[in-house]
Tab-separated table of C-alpha atoms and ligand atoms in Angstrom:
chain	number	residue	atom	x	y	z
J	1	UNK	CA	-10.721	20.001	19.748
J	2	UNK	CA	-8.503	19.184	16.790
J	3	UNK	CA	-10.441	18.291	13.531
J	4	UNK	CA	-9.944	14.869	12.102
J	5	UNK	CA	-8.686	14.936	8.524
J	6	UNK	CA	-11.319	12.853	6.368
J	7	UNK	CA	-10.091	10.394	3.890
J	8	UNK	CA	-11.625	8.936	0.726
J	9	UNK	CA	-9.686	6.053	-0.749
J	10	UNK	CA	-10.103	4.812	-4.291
J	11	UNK	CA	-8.814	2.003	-5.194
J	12	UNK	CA	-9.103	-0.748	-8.291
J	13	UNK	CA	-6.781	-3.629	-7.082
J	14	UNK	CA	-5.605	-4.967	-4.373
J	15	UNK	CA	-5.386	-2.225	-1.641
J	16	UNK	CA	-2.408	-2.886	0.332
J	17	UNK	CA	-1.721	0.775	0.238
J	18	UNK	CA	-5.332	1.245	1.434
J	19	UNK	CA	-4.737	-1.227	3.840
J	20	UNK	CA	-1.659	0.414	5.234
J	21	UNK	CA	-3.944	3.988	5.791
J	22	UNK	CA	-6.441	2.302	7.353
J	23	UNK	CA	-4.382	0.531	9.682
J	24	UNK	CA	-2.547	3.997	10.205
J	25	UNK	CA	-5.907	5.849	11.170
J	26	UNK	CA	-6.570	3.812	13.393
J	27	UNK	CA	-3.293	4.919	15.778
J	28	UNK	CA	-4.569	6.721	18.768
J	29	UNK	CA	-2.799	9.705	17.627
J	30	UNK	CA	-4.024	9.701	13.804
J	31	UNK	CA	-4.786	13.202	12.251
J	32	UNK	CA	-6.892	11.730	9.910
J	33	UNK	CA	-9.864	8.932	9.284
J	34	UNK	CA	-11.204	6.917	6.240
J	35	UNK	CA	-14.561	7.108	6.096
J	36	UNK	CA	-14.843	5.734	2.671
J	37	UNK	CA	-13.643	3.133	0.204
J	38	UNK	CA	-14.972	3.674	-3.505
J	39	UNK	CA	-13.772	0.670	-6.310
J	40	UNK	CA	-14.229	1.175	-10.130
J	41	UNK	CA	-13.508	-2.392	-9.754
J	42	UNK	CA	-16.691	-4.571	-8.232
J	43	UNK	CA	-13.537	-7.562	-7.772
J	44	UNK	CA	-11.527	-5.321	-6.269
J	45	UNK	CA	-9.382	-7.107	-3.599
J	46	UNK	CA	-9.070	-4.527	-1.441
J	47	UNK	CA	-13.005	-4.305	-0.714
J	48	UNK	CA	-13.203	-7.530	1.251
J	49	UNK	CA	-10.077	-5.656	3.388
J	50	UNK	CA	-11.796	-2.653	3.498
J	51	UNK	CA	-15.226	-4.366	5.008
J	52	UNK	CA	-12.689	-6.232	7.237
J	53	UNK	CA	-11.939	-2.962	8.472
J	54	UNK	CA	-15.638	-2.420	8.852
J	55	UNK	CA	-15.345	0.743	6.471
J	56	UNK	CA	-17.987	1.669	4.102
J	57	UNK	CA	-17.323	0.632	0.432
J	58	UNK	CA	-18.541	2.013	-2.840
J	59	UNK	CA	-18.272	0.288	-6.253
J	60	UNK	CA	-18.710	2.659	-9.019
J	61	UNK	CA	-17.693	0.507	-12.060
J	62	UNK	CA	-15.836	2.348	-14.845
J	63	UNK	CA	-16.460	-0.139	-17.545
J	64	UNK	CA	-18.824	0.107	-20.301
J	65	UNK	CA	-19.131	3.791	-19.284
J	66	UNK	CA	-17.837	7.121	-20.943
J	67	UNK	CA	-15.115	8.770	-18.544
J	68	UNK	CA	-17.478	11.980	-18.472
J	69	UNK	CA	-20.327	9.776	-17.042
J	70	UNK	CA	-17.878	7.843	-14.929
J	71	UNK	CA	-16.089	10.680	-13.365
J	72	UNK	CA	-19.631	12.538	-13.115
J	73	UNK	CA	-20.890	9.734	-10.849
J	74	UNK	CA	-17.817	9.369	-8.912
J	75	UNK	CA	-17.208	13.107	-8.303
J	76	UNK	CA	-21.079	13.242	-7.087
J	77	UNK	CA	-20.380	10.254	-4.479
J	78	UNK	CA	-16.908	12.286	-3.659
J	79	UNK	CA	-18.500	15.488	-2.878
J	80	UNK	CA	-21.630	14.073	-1.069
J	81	UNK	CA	-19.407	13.019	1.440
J	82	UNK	CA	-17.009	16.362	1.799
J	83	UNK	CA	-13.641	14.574	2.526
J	84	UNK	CA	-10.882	17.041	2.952
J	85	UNK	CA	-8.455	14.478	0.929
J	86	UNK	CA	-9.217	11.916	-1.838
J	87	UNK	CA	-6.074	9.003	-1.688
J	88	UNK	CA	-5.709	7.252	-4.725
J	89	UNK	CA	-4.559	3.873	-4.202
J	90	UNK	CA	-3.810	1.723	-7.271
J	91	UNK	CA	-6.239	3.330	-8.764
J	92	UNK	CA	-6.027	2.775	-12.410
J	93	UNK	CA	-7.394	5.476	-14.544
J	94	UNK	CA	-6.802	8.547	-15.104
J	95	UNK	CA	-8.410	12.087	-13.997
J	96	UNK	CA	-9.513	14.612	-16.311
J	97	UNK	CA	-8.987	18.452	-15.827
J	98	UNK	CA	-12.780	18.455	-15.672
J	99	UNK	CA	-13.165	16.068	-12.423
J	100	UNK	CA	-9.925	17.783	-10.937
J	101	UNK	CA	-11.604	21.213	-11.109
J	102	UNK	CA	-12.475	22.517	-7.744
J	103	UNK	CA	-10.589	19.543	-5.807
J	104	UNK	CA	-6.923	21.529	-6.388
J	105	UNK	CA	-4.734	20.018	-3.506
J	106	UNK	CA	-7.114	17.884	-2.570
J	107	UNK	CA	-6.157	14.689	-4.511
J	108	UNK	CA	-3.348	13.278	-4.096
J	109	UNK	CA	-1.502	9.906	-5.756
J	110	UNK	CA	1.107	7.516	-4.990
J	111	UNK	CA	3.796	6.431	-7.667
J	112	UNK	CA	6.230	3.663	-7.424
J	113	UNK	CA	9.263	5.396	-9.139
J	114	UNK	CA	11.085	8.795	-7.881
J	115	UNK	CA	9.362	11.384	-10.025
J	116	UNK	CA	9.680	13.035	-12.734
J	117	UNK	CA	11.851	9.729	-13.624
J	118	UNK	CA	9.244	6.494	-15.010
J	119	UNK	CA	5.930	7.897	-15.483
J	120	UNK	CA	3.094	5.688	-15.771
J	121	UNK	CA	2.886	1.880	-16.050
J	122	UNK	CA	5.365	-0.360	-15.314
J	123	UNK	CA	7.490	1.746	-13.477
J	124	UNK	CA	9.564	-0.438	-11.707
J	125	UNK	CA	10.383	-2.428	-14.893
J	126	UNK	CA	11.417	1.320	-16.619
J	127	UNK	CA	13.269	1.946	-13.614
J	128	UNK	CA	15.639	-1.741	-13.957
J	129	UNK	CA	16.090	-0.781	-18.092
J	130	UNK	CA	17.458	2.197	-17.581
J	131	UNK	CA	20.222	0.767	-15.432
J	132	UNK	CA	19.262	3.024	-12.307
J	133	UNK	CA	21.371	2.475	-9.126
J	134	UNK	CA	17.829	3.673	-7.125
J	135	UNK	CA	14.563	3.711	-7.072
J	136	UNK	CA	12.019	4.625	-4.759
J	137	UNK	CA	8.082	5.645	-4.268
J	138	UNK	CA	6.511	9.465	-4.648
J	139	UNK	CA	3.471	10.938	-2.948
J	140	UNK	CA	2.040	13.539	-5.341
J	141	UNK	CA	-0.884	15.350	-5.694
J	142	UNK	CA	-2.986	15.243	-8.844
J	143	UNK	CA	-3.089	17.013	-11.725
J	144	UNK	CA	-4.493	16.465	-15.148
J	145	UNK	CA	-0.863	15.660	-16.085
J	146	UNK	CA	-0.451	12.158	-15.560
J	147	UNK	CA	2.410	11.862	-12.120
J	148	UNK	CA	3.439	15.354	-13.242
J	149	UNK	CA	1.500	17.358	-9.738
J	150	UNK	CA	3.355	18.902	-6.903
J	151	UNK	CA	5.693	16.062	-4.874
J	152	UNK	CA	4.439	16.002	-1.146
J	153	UNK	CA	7.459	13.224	-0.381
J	154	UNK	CA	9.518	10.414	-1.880
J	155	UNK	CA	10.876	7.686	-0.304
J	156	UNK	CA	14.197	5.932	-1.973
J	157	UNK	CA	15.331	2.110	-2.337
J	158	UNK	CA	18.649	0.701	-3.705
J	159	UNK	CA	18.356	-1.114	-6.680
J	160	UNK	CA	20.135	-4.848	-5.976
J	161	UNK	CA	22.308	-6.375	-9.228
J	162	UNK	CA	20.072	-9.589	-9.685
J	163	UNK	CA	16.771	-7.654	-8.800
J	164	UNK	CA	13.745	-8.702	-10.524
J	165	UNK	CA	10.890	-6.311	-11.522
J	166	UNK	CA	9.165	-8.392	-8.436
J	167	UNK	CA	11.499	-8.291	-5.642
J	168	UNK	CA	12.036	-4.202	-6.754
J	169	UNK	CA	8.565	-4.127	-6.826
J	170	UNK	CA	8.084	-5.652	-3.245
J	171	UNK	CA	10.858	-3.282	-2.061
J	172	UNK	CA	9.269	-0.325	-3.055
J	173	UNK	CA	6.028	-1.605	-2.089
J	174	UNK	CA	7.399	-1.684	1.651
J	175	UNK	CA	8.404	2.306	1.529
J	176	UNK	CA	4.981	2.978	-0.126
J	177	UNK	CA	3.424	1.770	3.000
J	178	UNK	CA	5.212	4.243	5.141
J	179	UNK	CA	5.117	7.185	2.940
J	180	UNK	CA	1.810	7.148	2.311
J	181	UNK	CA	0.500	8.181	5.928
J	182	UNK	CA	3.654	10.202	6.444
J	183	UNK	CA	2.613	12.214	3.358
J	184	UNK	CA	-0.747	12.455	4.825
J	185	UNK	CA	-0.113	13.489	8.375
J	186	UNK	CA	2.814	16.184	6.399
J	187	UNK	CA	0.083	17.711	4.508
J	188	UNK	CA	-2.540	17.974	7.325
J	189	UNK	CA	-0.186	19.151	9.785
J	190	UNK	CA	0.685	21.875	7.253
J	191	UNK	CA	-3.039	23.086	6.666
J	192	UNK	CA	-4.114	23.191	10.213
G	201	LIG	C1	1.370	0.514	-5.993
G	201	LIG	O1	2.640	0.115	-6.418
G	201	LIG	C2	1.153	1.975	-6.280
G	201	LIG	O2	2.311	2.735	-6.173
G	201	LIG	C3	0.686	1.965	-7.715
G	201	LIG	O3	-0.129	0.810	-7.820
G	201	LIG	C4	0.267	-0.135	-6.832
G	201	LIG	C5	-0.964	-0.421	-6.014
G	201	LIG	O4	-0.773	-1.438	-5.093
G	201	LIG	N1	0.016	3.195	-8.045
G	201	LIG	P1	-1.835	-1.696	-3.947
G	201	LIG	O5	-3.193	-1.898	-4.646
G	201	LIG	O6	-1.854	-0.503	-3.056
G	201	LIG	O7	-1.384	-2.934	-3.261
């Protein structure tokens, strides 16, 4: 029988790419399942969705912590579980070399701008004041660069005269939600 890919989502916000996975793994024909949901956020939106889902949740709260101790915790909670891929989802801090090591390929990001173009925050808004004609959404995987790891797949928009950073935003948001499990099912169908 063919193994299920298992997913760990992490998340800080409000998890409509998470919500777009689950709803994904849950097609008859899905190569892959979520088992968890961890939150460095304890008002996360996306937990209540997640529970909806009736998957299990994790809040490991980043604040008032060091990143060592933070990343310690959450890489022990990763690896207890032994997911073959860790999705993050609006998850908003970075990863050090240190928590990366010995999850190579493993972790894997998604970005709304086409990388290398608009690292970082605000994204969309970079992508309007530099006057680009597109824009779009990239599935990486994670390195200790920040958005700088291998592309898996990017997904393009136009970019409308009159468009806000909300409504590019919401466009890009609406590729994101496809790419994401495309990327997924790309990558597992590769490694098995
Ligand atoms: C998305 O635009 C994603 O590309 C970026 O953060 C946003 C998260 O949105 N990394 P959501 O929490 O998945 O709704």
């Amino acid at each position: 029988m063919k193994k299920t890919a298992k997913i760990i989502i992490l998340i800080s916000g409000r998890g409509s790419n998470m919500e777009s996975l689950i709803k994904s793994s849950k097609e008859t024909d899905s190569p892959f399942e979520i088992i968890e949901v961890i939150s460095n956020k304890s008002n996360a939106l996306g937990l209540e969705k997640a529970k909806n889902f009736g998957i299990s949740t994790l809040i490991i709260e980043s604040k008032g912590k060091s990143q060592k101790d933070f990343e310690n915790e959450l890489k022990s909670a990763i690896l207890a579980k032994s997911p073959d891929y860790i999705c993050l989802a609006g998850f908003m801090k970075l990863l050090s070399a240190d928590f990366l090591s010995g999850l190579e390929n493993k972790v894997i990001n998604i970005h709304p701008s086409l990388l290398p173009k608009h690292k970082g925050l605000n994204a969309q808004k970079q992508a309007l004041e530099a006057g680009d004609k597109e824009s779009g959404c990239t599935v990486h995987f994670v390195t200790a660069q920040m958005d700088g790891g291998e592309i898996i797949l990017q997904k393009k928009v136009p970019i409308i005269k009159g468009d806000t950073e909300d409504s590019l935003s919401q466009r890009i948001l609406g590729q994101e939600h496809l790419a994401y499990s495309e990327s997924l099912r790309k990558i597992i169908a590769k490694n098995s």
